[in-house]
């Protein structure tokens, strides 16, 4: 079969760019260590009757976040990509040695699946969705059939599919393995020539790893700051674009994201070039909507002696429209909790967002974007004591900006409350990173 860069295709699909720009009006949707399976006591993807010395040479491929590993054919080229909310994807390519062989594996939090689908209620739904996303646009079609699924230690359920893969006039095989834990889904999809897939299935094994958050570093901390919007967008714009560049994406493939990013920055932020981008990032870190909120409260003479009930009564006397009323209450609650840092987390989180868009737009390099995001992360540590505080300030900021109550479960603000709650509960989610880690330049 003709070689396909499945990772590139998967990475770019379902990316809805939301910028959460400077206007408080909604911006729209154009910008915000025994290996499991190898033990004789368990089922395995390997053919148990075959002697180990006759098996194809294998190699371990560990995800970039350290949450899982895949045992597969030796000497594949691994390309990593960070998914929203701490998930991780690996592309495994056969290169010249195994032409046409391509694999994709991933771990995704159930609340932050790539592409942000809203109808995934089971492992079966996830498997159908993720295989469609993986193969869409690749020129490869597969007629899937159920097959026996090897067990996986730590998983609540597993399933496996096999099928004939068609690409033009060529055909081969495809294999998919899927598993779920309490908070995550896992997937391995392989496509290639008959012989390569047969060999791969003999040795394929997936293993869930523990302690990944212990090894998390500065980039993981920064990803935590943008995790909510990355999840809403379906992926990190920064990491998606970087992975596509590193994987050899064509100019046309990159331009799909670049054009959206430039449009988002222009329409939602008024950013047209590199100078505008850095000025906006500096404004977010120095003032942002946080200063707007504080100034708004000052107009009502808010001070430490004013109780919330008194402030609420004062607002009602003004006959304000519903959105402004909600916005001011959110500002008050944030100020009461965090003082002059009231909704600064909302601003600091968006530093990463606009710089990711700026990098994709060509307004800055990856290193320049990451350096500025490191400044934002350092300030976040100075202002807040924990992820819980950062996230609460972020949510107050979103409520202030969107003029939506955090208590309204049907609003976008209520949806973000649930999203944060779900991600905070993930064992290896974006907020499992130690808040007090030493932030250093690691790129």
Coordinates of N, CA, C and O in Angstrom, one line a residue, residues 86-259:
X86 N -3.8 17.1 28.4 CA -2.8 16.1 28.8 C -2.8 14.8 28.1 O -2.0 13.9 28.4
X87 N -3.6 14.6 27.1 CA -3.5 13.4 26.3 C -2.3 13.4 25.4 O -1.5 14.3 25.3
X88 N -2.0 12.2 24.8 CA -0.8 12.1 24.0 C -1.0 11.2 22.9 O -1.7 10.1 23.0
X89 N -0.4 11.5 21.7 CA -0.6 10.7 20.5 C 0.8 10.4 20.0 O 1.8 11.2 20.1
X90 N 1.0 9.2 19.4 CA 2.2 8.8 18.8 C 1.9 8.3 17.3 O 0.9 7.6 17.1
X91 N 2.7 8.8 16.4 CA 2.6 8.3 15.1 C 3.8 7.3 14.9 O 4.9 7.7 15.3
X92 N 3.6 6.2 14.3 CA 4.7 5.1 14.2 C 4.7 4.7 12.7 O 3.8 4.1 12.2
X93 N 5.8 5.1 12.1 CA 5.9 5.0 10.6 C 7.0 4.0 10.2 O 8.1 4.0 10.8
X94 N 6.7 3.1 9.3 CA 7.6 2.1 8.8 C 8.8 2.6 8.0 O 9.8 1.9 7.9
X95 N 8.7 3.7 7.4 CA 9.7 4.3 6.6 C 10.1 3.4 5.4 O 9.3 2.6 4.9
X96 N 11.3 3.4 5.0 CA 11.8 2.7 3.8 C 11.8 1.2 4.1 O 11.8 0.4 3.1
X97 N 12.0 0.8 5.3 CA 12.1 -0.6 5.7 C 10.7 -1.3 5.6 O 10.7 -2.5 5.2
X98 N 9.7 -0.7 5.9 CA 8.3 -1.2 5.9 C 7.4 -0.2 5.2 O 6.6 0.4 5.8
X99 N 7.6 -0.1 3.9 CA 6.8 0.9 3.1 C 5.3 0.6 3.2 O 4.9 -0.5 3.0
X100 N 4.6 1.7 3.5 CA 3.2 1.5 3.6 C 2.7 1.2 5.0 O 1.5 1.3 5.2
X101 N 3.6 0.9 5.9 CA 3.1 0.6 7.3 C 3.0 1.9 8.1 O 4.0 2.7 8.1
X102 N 1.9 2.1 8.7 CA 1.7 3.3 9.5 C 0.8 3.0 10.7 O -0.2 2.2 10.6
X103 N 1.1 3.5 11.9 CA 0.3 3.3 13.1 C 0.1 4.6 13.8 O 0.9 5.5 13.8
X104 N -1.0 4.6 14.5 CA -1.3 5.8 15.4 C -1.8 5.2 16.7 O -2.6 4.3 16.7
X105 N -1.2 5.7 17.8 CA -1.8 5.4 19.1 C -2.0 6.6 19.9 O -1.4 7.7 19.6
X106 N -2.9 6.6 20.8 CA -3.2 7.7 21.6 C -3.9 7.3 23.0 O -4.5 6.3 23.1
X107 N -3.7 8.3 23.9 CA -4.5 8.3 25.1 C -5.2 9.6 25.2 O -4.6 10.6 24.9
X108 N -6.5 9.5 25.5 CA -7.3 10.8 25.6 C -8.2 10.7 26.8 O -8.8 9.7 27.1
X109 N -8.2 11.8 27.5 CA -9.2 11.9 28.6 C -10.6 11.9 28.0 O -10.9 12.4 27.0
X110 N -11.5 11.2 28.8 CA -12.9 11.1 28.2 C -13.6 12.5 28.1 O -14.5 12.6 27.3
X111 N -13.1 13.4 28.8 CA -13.8 14.8 28.7 C -13.1 15.7 27.7 O -13.5 16.8 27.5
X112 N -12.0 15.2 27.1 CA -11.3 16.0 26.1 C -10.7 15.2 24.9 O -9.6 15.2 24.7
X113 N -11.7 14.6 24.2 CA -11.3 13.8 23.1 C -11.0 14.7 21.9 O -11.6 15.7 21.7
X114 N -9.9 14.4 21.1 CA -9.5 15.2 20.0 C -10.7 15.5 19.1 O -11.5 14.6 18.7
X115 N -10.9 16.8 18.7 CA -12.0 17.1 17.8 C -13.2 17.6 18.6 O -14.2 18.1 18.1
X116 N -13.2 17.3 19.9 CA -14.3 17.8 20.8 C -15.6 17.3 20.4 O -16.6 18.0 20.3
X117 N -15.8 15.9 20.2 CA -17.1 15.4 19.8 C -18.0 15.5 21.1 O -17.6 15.4 22.2
X118 N -19.3 15.6 20.9 CA -20.3 15.7 22.0 C -21.2 14.4 22.1 O -22.1 14.5 22.9
X119 N -20.9 13.4 21.4 CA -21.8 12.2 21.4 C -21.1 10.9 21.7 O -21.5 9.9 21.3
X120 N -20.0 11.0 22.5 CA -19.2 9.8 22.8 C -19.7 9.3 24.2 O -19.4 9.9 25.2
X121 N -20.4 8.2 24.2 CA -20.9 7.7 25.5 C -20.4 6.3 25.8 O -20.7 5.8 26.9
X122 N -19.6 5.7 25.0 CA -19.1 4.3 25.2 C -17.8 4.1 24.5 O -17.4 4.9 23.6
X123 N -17.1 3.0 24.8 CA -15.9 2.7 24.1 C -16.2 2.4 22.6 O -15.4 2.7 21.7
X124 N -17.3 1.8 22.3 CA -17.7 1.6 20.9 C -17.8 2.9 20.1 O -17.4 3.0 19.0
X125 N -18.5 3.9 20.8 CA -18.6 5.2 20.1 C -17.2 5.8 19.9 O -17.0 6.4 18.8
X126 N -16.4 5.7 20.9 CA -15.0 6.2 20.7 C -14.3 5.6 19.6 O -13.6 6.2 18.7
X127 N -14.3 4.2 19.5 CA -13.6 3.5 18.5 C -14.1 3.9 17.1 O -13.3 4.1 16.2
X128 N -15.4 4.0 16.9 CA -15.9 4.4 15.6 C -15.5 5.8 15.3 O -15.1 6.1 14.1
X129 N -15.6 6.7 16.2 CA -15.2 8.1 16.0 C -13.7 8.3 15.6 O -13.3 8.9 14.7
X130 N -12.9 7.6 16.5 CA -11.4 7.9 16.3 C -10.9 7.2 15.1 O -9.9 7.7 14.5
X131 N -11.4 6.1 14.7 CA -10.9 5.5 13.4 C -11.4 6.3 12.2 O -10.6 6.4 11.3
X132 N -12.6 6.8 12.3 CA -13.0 7.7 11.2 C -12.1 8.9 11.1 O -11.7 9.3 10.0
X133 N -11.8 9.5 12.2 CA -10.9 10.7 12.3 C -9.5 10.3 11.8 O -8.9 11.1 11.1
X134 N -9.0 9.2 12.2 CA -7.7 8.8 11.8 C -7.5 8.6 10.3 O -6.5 9.0 9.7
X135 N -8.5 8.0 9.7 CA -8.4 7.6 8.3 C -8.9 8.7 7.3 O -8.6 8.6 6.1
X136 N -9.7 9.6 7.8 CA -10.4 10.6 7.0 C -9.3 11.4 6.2 O -8.4 11.9 6.8
X137 N -9.5 11.4 4.9 CA -8.6 12.2 4.1 C -7.3 11.5 3.7 O -6.5 12.0 2.9
X138 N -7.1 10.3 4.2 CA -5.8 9.5 3.9 C -5.9 8.8 2.6 O -4.9 8.3 2.1
X139 N -7.1 8.6 2.0 CA -7.3 7.8 0.8 C -7.4 6.3 1.1 O -7.5 5.5 0.2
X140 N -7.4 6.0 2.4 CA -7.5 4.6 2.9 C -8.9 4.4 3.4 O -9.4 5.2 4.3
X141 N -9.6 3.3 3.0 CA -10.9 3.0 3.5 C -10.8 1.5 4.1 O -10.0 0.7 3.6
X142 N -11.5 1.3 5.2 CA -11.4 0.0 5.9 C -12.8 -0.5 6.2 O -13.7 0.3 6.7
X143 N -13.1 -1.7 5.9 CA -14.3 -2.4 6.3 C -14.0 -3.2 7.6 O -13.4 -4.2 7.5
X144 N -14.4 -2.6 8.7 CA -14.0 -3.2 10.0 C -15.0 -4.4 10.4 O -16.2 -4.3 10.1
X145 N -14.4 -5.3 11.1 CA -15.1 -6.4 11.7 C -14.6 -6.6 13.1 O -13.4 -6.4 13.4
X146 N -15.5 -7.0 14.0 CA -15.0 -7.3 15.4 C -14.1 -8.6 15.4 O -14.3 -9.5 14.6
X147 N -13.1 -8.5 16.3 CA -12.3 -9.7 16.5 C -12.0 -9.8 18.0 O -12.3 -8.9 18.8
X148 N -11.4 -10.9 18.4 CA -11.1 -11.1 19.9 C -10.2 -10.0 20.3 O -9.1 -9.7 19.7
X149 N -10.5 -9.4 21.5 CA -9.6 -8.3 22.0 C -8.8 -8.9 23.2 O -9.4 -9.4 24.2
X150 N -7.5 -8.8 23.2 CA -6.7 -9.1 24.3 C -7.0 -8.3 25.5 O -7.4 -7.2 25.4
X151 N -6.9 -8.9 26.7 CA -7.1 -8.2 27.9 C -6.0 -7.2 28.2 O -4.9 -7.3 27.7
X152 N -6.3 -6.2 29.0 CA -5.3 -5.2 29.3 C -5.4 -4.8 30.8 O -6.4 -4.4 31.3
X153 N -4.3 -5.0 31.5 CA -4.3 -4.8 32.9 C -4.6 -3.3 33.2 O -4.0 -2.4 32.6
X154 N -5.6 -3.0 34.1 CA -5.9 -1.7 34.4 C -7.1 -1.1 33.6 O -7.6 0.0 33.9
X155 N -7.5 -1.8 32.6 CA -8.6 -1.4 31.7 C -9.9 -2.0 32.2 O -10.0 -3.1 32.7
X156 N -11.0 -1.2 32.0 CA -12.3 -1.6 32.3 C -13.0 -2.4 31.2 O -13.8 -3.3 31.4
X157 N -12.5 -2.1 30.0 CA -13.1 -2.8 28.8 C -12.1 -2.7 27.7 O -11.5 -1.6 27.5
X158 N -12.1 -3.7 26.8 CA -11.2 -3.6 25.6 C -12.1 -4.1 24.4 O -13.0 -5.0 24.6
X159 N -11.7 -3.7 23.2 CA -12.3 -4.3 22.0 C -11.3 -4.2 20.9 O -10.4 -3.3 20.9
X160 N -11.5 -5.0 19.9 CA -10.5 -5.0 18.7 C -11.3 -5.2 17.4 O -12.3 -5.8 17.4
X161 N -10.8 -4.5 16.4 CA -11.3 -4.6 15.1 C -10.2 -5.0 14.1 O -9.0 -4.7 14.3
X162 N -10.6 -5.7 13.0 CA -9.7 -6.0 11.9 C -10.4 -5.8 10.6 O -11.7 -5.8 10.6
X163 N -9.7 -5.6 9.5 CA -10.4 -5.4 8.3 C -9.4 -5.3 7.1 O -8.2 -5.3 7.3
X164 N -10.0 -5.2 5.9 CA -9.2 -5.0 4.7 C -9.1 -3.5 4.4 O -10.1 -2.8 4.4
X165 N -7.9 -3.1 4.2 CA -7.6 -1.7 3.9 C -7.4 -1.5 2.4 O -6.6 -2.2 1.8
X166 N -8.2 -0.6 1.8 CA -8.1 -0.3 0.4 C -7.6 1.1 0.2 O -8.1 2.1 0.8
X167 N -6.6 1.2 -0.7 CA -6.1 2.5 -1.1 C -5.9 2.5 -2.6 O -5.0 1.9 -3.2
X168 N -6.8 3.1 -3.4 CA -6.8 3.1 -4.8 C -7.0 1.6 -5.3 O -8.0 1.0 -5.0
X169 N -6.0 1.1 -6.1 CA -6.1 -0.3 -6.6 C -5.4 -1.2 -5.7 O -5.3 -2.4 -5.9
X170 N -4.7 -0.7 -4.6 CA -4.0 -1.5 -3.7 C -4.8 -1.9 -2.5 O -5.7 -1.2 -2.1
X171 N -4.4 -3.0 -1.8 CA -5.1 -3.4 -0.6 C -4.1 -4.0 0.4 O -3.0 -4.4 0.0
X172 N -4.5 -3.9 1.6 CA -3.7 -4.5 2.7 C -4.6 -4.8 3.9 O -5.7 -5.2 3.7
X173 N -4.0 -4.7 5.1 CA -4.8 -5.0 6.3 C -4.8 -3.8 7.2 O -4.0 -2.9 7.1
X174 N -5.8 -3.8 8.1 CA -5.9 -2.8 9.2 C -6.3 -3.5 10.4 O -7.0 -4.5 10.4
X175 N -5.8 -3.0 11.6 CA -6.1 -3.6 12.9 C -6.3 -2.4 13.8 O -5.5 -1.4 13.8
X176 N -7.3 -2.5 14.7 CA -7.5 -1.5 15.7 C -7.8 -2.1 17.0 O -8.5 -3.1 17.2
X177 N -7.1 -1.5 18.1 CA -7.3 -2.0 19.4 C -7.7 -0.8 20.3 O -7.0 0.2 20.2
X178 N -8.7 -1.0 21.1 CA -9.2 0.1 21.9 C -9.5 -0.3 23.3 O -9.9 -1.5 23.6
X179 N -9.3 0.6 24.3 CA -9.4 0.2 25.7 C -9.9 1.5 26.4 O -9.7 2.6 26.0
X180 N -10.5 1.3 27.6 CA -10.9 2.4 28.4 C -10.7 2.1 29.9 O -10.8 1.0 30.3
X181 N -10.3 3.2 30.6 CA -10.2 3.2 32.0 C -11.3 4.1 32.6 O -12.1 4.5 31.8
X182 N -11.3 4.3 33.9 CA -12.3 5.2 34.4 C -12.4 6.6 33.8 O -13.4 7.1 33.6
X183 N -11.2 7.1 33.4 CA -11.2 8.5 32.9 C -10.6 8.7 31.6 O -10.5 9.8 31.0
X184 N -10.1 7.6 30.9 CA -9.4 7.8 29.6 C -9.8 6.7 28.6 O -10.2 5.6 29.0
X185 N -9.6 7.0 27.4 CA -9.7 6.1 26.3 C -8.3 5.9 25.7 O -7.5 6.8 25.7
X186 N -8.0 4.7 25.1 CA -6.8 4.4 24.5 C -7.0 3.7 23.1 O -8.1 3.0 23.0
X187 N -6.1 4.0 22.2 CA -6.3 3.4 20.8 C -5.0 3.1 20.2 O -4.0 3.9 20.4
X188 N -4.9 2.0 19.4 CA -3.8 1.7 18.5 C -4.5 1.3 17.2 O -5.3 0.4 17.2
X189 N -4.2 2.0 16.1 CA -4.7 1.7 14.8 C -3.5 1.4 13.9 O -2.6 2.3 13.8
X190 N -3.5 0.3 13.2 CA -2.4 0.0 12.3 C -2.9 -0.3 10.9 O -4.0 -0.9 10.7
X191 N -2.2 0.2 9.9 CA -2.6 0.0 8.5 C -1.3 -0.3 7.7 O -0.2 0.3 7.9
X192 N -1.3 -1.3 6.8 CA -0.1 -1.7 6.1 C -0.3 -2.9 5.2 O -1.4 -3.4 5.0
X193 N 0.8 -3.4 4.6 CA 0.8 -4.6 3.8 C 0.4 -5.8 4.7 O 0.6 -5.8 5.9
X194 N -0.1 -6.8 4.0 CA -0.5 -8.0 4.8 C 0.6 -8.5 5.7 O 0.3 -8.8 6.9
X195 N 1.8 -8.7 5.2 CA 2.9 -9.3 5.9 C 3.2 -8.4 7.2 O 3.5 -9.0 8.2
X196 N 3.3 -7.1 6.9 CA 3.7 -6.2 8.0 C 2.6 -6.3 9.2 O 3.0 -6.3 10.3
X197 N 1.4 -6.2 8.8 CA 0.3 -6.2 9.8 C 0.3 -7.6 10.5 O 0.1 -7.6 11.7
X198 N 0.5 -8.7 9.8 CA 0.5 -10.0 10.5 C 1.6 -10.0 11.5 O 1.5 -10.5 12.6
X199 N 2.8 -9.5 11.1 CA 4.0 -9.5 12.1 C 3.7 -8.6 13.2 O 4.0 -8.9 14.4
X200 N 3.1 -7.4 12.9 CA 2.8 -6.5 14.0 C 1.8 -7.1 15.0 O 2.0 -6.9 16.2
X201 N 0.8 -7.8 14.6 CA -0.2 -8.3 15.5 C 0.4 -9.4 16.4 O -0.1 -9.7 17.5
X202 N 1.5 -10.1 15.9 CA 2.1 -11.1 16.7 C 2.7 -10.5 18.0 O 2.8 -11.2 19.0
X203 N 3.2 -9.3 17.9 CA 4.0 -8.8 19.1 C 3.3 -7.5 19.7 O 3.7 -7.1 20.7
X204 N 2.2 -7.0 19.1 CA 1.6 -5.8 19.6 C 1.1 -6.0 21.0 O 0.5 -6.9 21.4
X205 N 1.5 -5.0 21.9 CA 1.0 -5.0 23.2 C 0.9 -3.5 23.7 O 1.7 -2.7 23.3
X206 N -0.1 -3.2 24.5 CA -0.3 -1.9 25.0 C -0.2 -2.0 26.5 O -0.7 -3.0 27.1
X207 N 0.6 -1.1 27.2 CA 0.7 -1.2 28.6 C 0.5 0.2 29.2 O 1.0 1.2 28.7
X208 N -0.3 0.3 30.2 CA -0.6 1.5 30.9 C 0.5 1.8 32.0 O 0.8 0.8 32.7
X209 N 1.0 3.0 32.0 CA 2.1 3.3 33.0 C 1.6 4.2 34.1 O 0.7 4.9 33.9
X210 N 2.3 4.1 35.2 CA 1.9 4.9 36.4 C 3.0 5.9 36.6 O 4.2 5.8 36.2
X211 N 2.6 6.9 37.4 CA 3.6 7.9 37.8 C 4.0 8.9 36.8 O 5.0 9.6 36.9
X212 N 3.2 9.1 35.7 CA 3.6 10.0 34.7 C 3.7 11.4 35.2 O 4.5 12.2 34.8
X213 N 2.8 11.8 36.1 CA 2.7 13.2 36.5 C 4.0 13.6 37.3 O 4.4 14.7 37.4
X214 N 4.6 12.6 37.9 CA 5.9 12.9 38.7 C 6.9 13.4 37.7 O 7.7 14.3 38.1
X215 N 7.0 12.9 36.5 CA 8.0 13.3 35.6 C 7.6 14.6 34.7 O 8.4 15.0 33.9
X216 N 6.4 15.1 35.0 CA 5.9 16.2 34.2 C 6.8 17.4 34.4 O 7.3 17.7 35.5
X217 N 7.0 18.2 33.3 CA 7.8 19.4 33.4 C 7.1 20.7 33.0 O 5.9 20.8 33.1
X218 N 8.0 21.6 32.6 CA 7.5 23.0 32.3 C 6.5 23.0 31.2 O 5.5 23.7 31.3
X219 N 6.7 22.3 30.1 CA 5.8 22.2 29.0 C 4.5 21.7 29.4 O 3.4 22.1 28.9
X220 N 4.5 20.7 30.3 CA 3.2 20.1 30.8 C 2.5 21.2 31.6 O 1.2 21.3 31.6
X221 N 3.2 22.0 32.4 CA 2.6 23.0 33.2 C 1.9 24.0 32.3 O 0.8 24.4 32.5
X222 N 2.6 24.5 31.3 CA 2.1 25.4 30.4 C 0.9 24.9 29.7 O -0.1 25.6 29.5
X223 N 0.9 23.6 29.3 CA -0.2 23.0 28.7 C -1.4 23.0 29.6 O -2.6 23.1 29.1
X224 N -1.2 22.8 30.9 CA -2.3 22.9 31.8 C -3.0 24.2 31.8 O -4.2 24.3 32.0
X225 N -2.2 25.3 31.6 CA -2.8 26.6 31.6 C -3.7 26.8 30.5 O -4.7 27.6 30.6
X226 N -3.5 26.2 29.4 CA -4.4 26.3 28.2 C -5.3 25.1 27.9 O -5.9 25.0 26.9
X227 N -5.3 24.2 28.9 CA -6.0 22.9 28.7 C -7.5 23.1 28.4 O -8.0 22.4 27.6
X228 N -8.2 24.1 29.0 CA -9.6 24.2 28.8 C -9.9 24.6 27.3 O -10.7 23.9 26.6
X229 N -9.3 25.6 26.9 CA -9.5 26.1 25.5 C -9.0 25.1 24.5 O -9.6 24.9 23.4
X230 N -7.9 24.4 24.8 CA -7.4 23.4 23.9 C -8.4 22.3 23.7 O -8.6 21.7 22.6
X231 N -9.1 21.9 24.8 CA -10.1 20.9 24.8 C -11.3 21.4 23.9 O -11.8 20.6 23.1
X232 N -11.7 22.6 24.1 CA -12.8 23.2 23.3 C -12.4 23.2 21.9 O -13.3 22.9 21.0
X233 N -11.2 23.6 21.5 CA -10.7 23.6 20.2 C -10.5 22.2 19.6 O -10.5 22.1 18.3
X234 N -10.4 21.2 20.4 CA -10.1 19.9 19.9 C -8.7 19.5 19.9 O -8.4 18.3 19.7
X235 N -7.8 20.4 20.1 CA -6.4 20.1 20.2 C -5.6 21.4 20.5 O -6.2 22.5 20.4
X236 N -4.4 21.3 20.8 CA -3.5 22.5 21.0 C -3.1 23.0 19.6 O -2.4 22.2 18.9
X237 N -3.4 24.2 19.3 CA -2.9 24.7 18.0 C -1.4 24.7 17.9 O -0.8 24.4 16.9
X238 N -0.8 25.1 19.0 CA 0.7 25.2 19.1 C 1.3 23.8 18.8 O 2.1 23.6 17.9
X239 N 0.9 22.8 19.5 CA 1.5 21.5 19.4 C 1.0 20.8 18.1 O 1.8 20.0 17.5
X240 N -0.2 21.0 17.6 CA -0.6 20.5 16.4 C 0.2 21.0 15.2 O 0.7 20.2 14.4
X241 N 0.4 22.3 15.2 CA 1.2 22.9 14.1 C 2.7 22.4 14.2 O 3.3 22.1 13.1
X242 N 3.2 22.3 15.4 CA 4.6 21.9 15.5 C 4.8 20.5 15.1 O 5.7 20.1 14.4
X243 N 3.8 19.6 15.5 CA 3.9 18.2 15.1 C 3.8 18.1 13.6 O 4.5 17.2 13.0
X244 N 3.0 18.8 12.9 CA 2.8 18.8 11.5 C 4.1 19.2 10.8 O 4.5 18.6 9.8
X245 N 4.7 20.3 11.3 CA 5.9 20.8 10.7 C 7.0 19.7 10.8 O 7.7 19.4 9.9
X246 N 7.2 19.2 12.1 CA 8.2 18.2 12.3 C 8.0 16.9 11.5 O 8.9 16.2 11.2
X247 N 6.7 16.6 11.1 CA 6.4 15.4 10.4 C 6.5 15.6 8.9 O 6.2 14.7 8.1
X248 N 6.9 16.8 8.5 CA 7.0 17.0 7.0 C 5.8 17.4 6.3 O 5.6 17.0 5.1
X249 N 4.8 18.0 7.0 CA 3.6 18.4 6.3 C 3.9 19.4 5.2 O 4.9 20.1 5.2
X250 N 3.1 19.3 4.1 CA 3.3 20.2 3.0 C 2.8 21.6 3.4 O 2.1 21.9 4.3
X251 N 3.3 22.6 2.5 CA 2.9 24.0 2.7 C 1.4 24.1 2.7 O 0.8 24.9 3.5
X252 N 0.7 23.4 1.8 CA -0.7 23.5 1.8 C -1.4 23.0 3.0 O -2.4 23.6 3.5
X253 N -0.9 21.9 3.6 CA -1.5 21.3 4.8 C -1.3 22.3 6.0 O -2.2 22.5 6.7
X254 N -0.1 22.9 6.1 CA 0.1 23.9 7.1 C -0.7 25.1 7.0 O -1.2 25.7 8.0
X255 N -1.0 25.5 5.7 CA -1.7 26.7 5.5 C -3.2 26.6 5.9 O -3.8 27.7 6.3
X256 N -3.7 25.4 6.0 CA -5.1 25.3 6.5 C -5.2 25.8 7.9 O -6.2 26.5 8.2
X257 N -4.3 25.5 8.7 CA -4.3 26.0 10.1 C -3.9 27.4 10.2 O -4.4 28.2 10.9
X258 N -2.8 27.7 9.4 CA -2.2 29.1 9.5 C -3.3 30.1 9.1 O -3.3 31.2 9.7
X259 N -4.0 29.9 8.1 CA -5.0 30.9 7.6 C -6.1 31.1 8.7 O -6.6 32.2 8.9

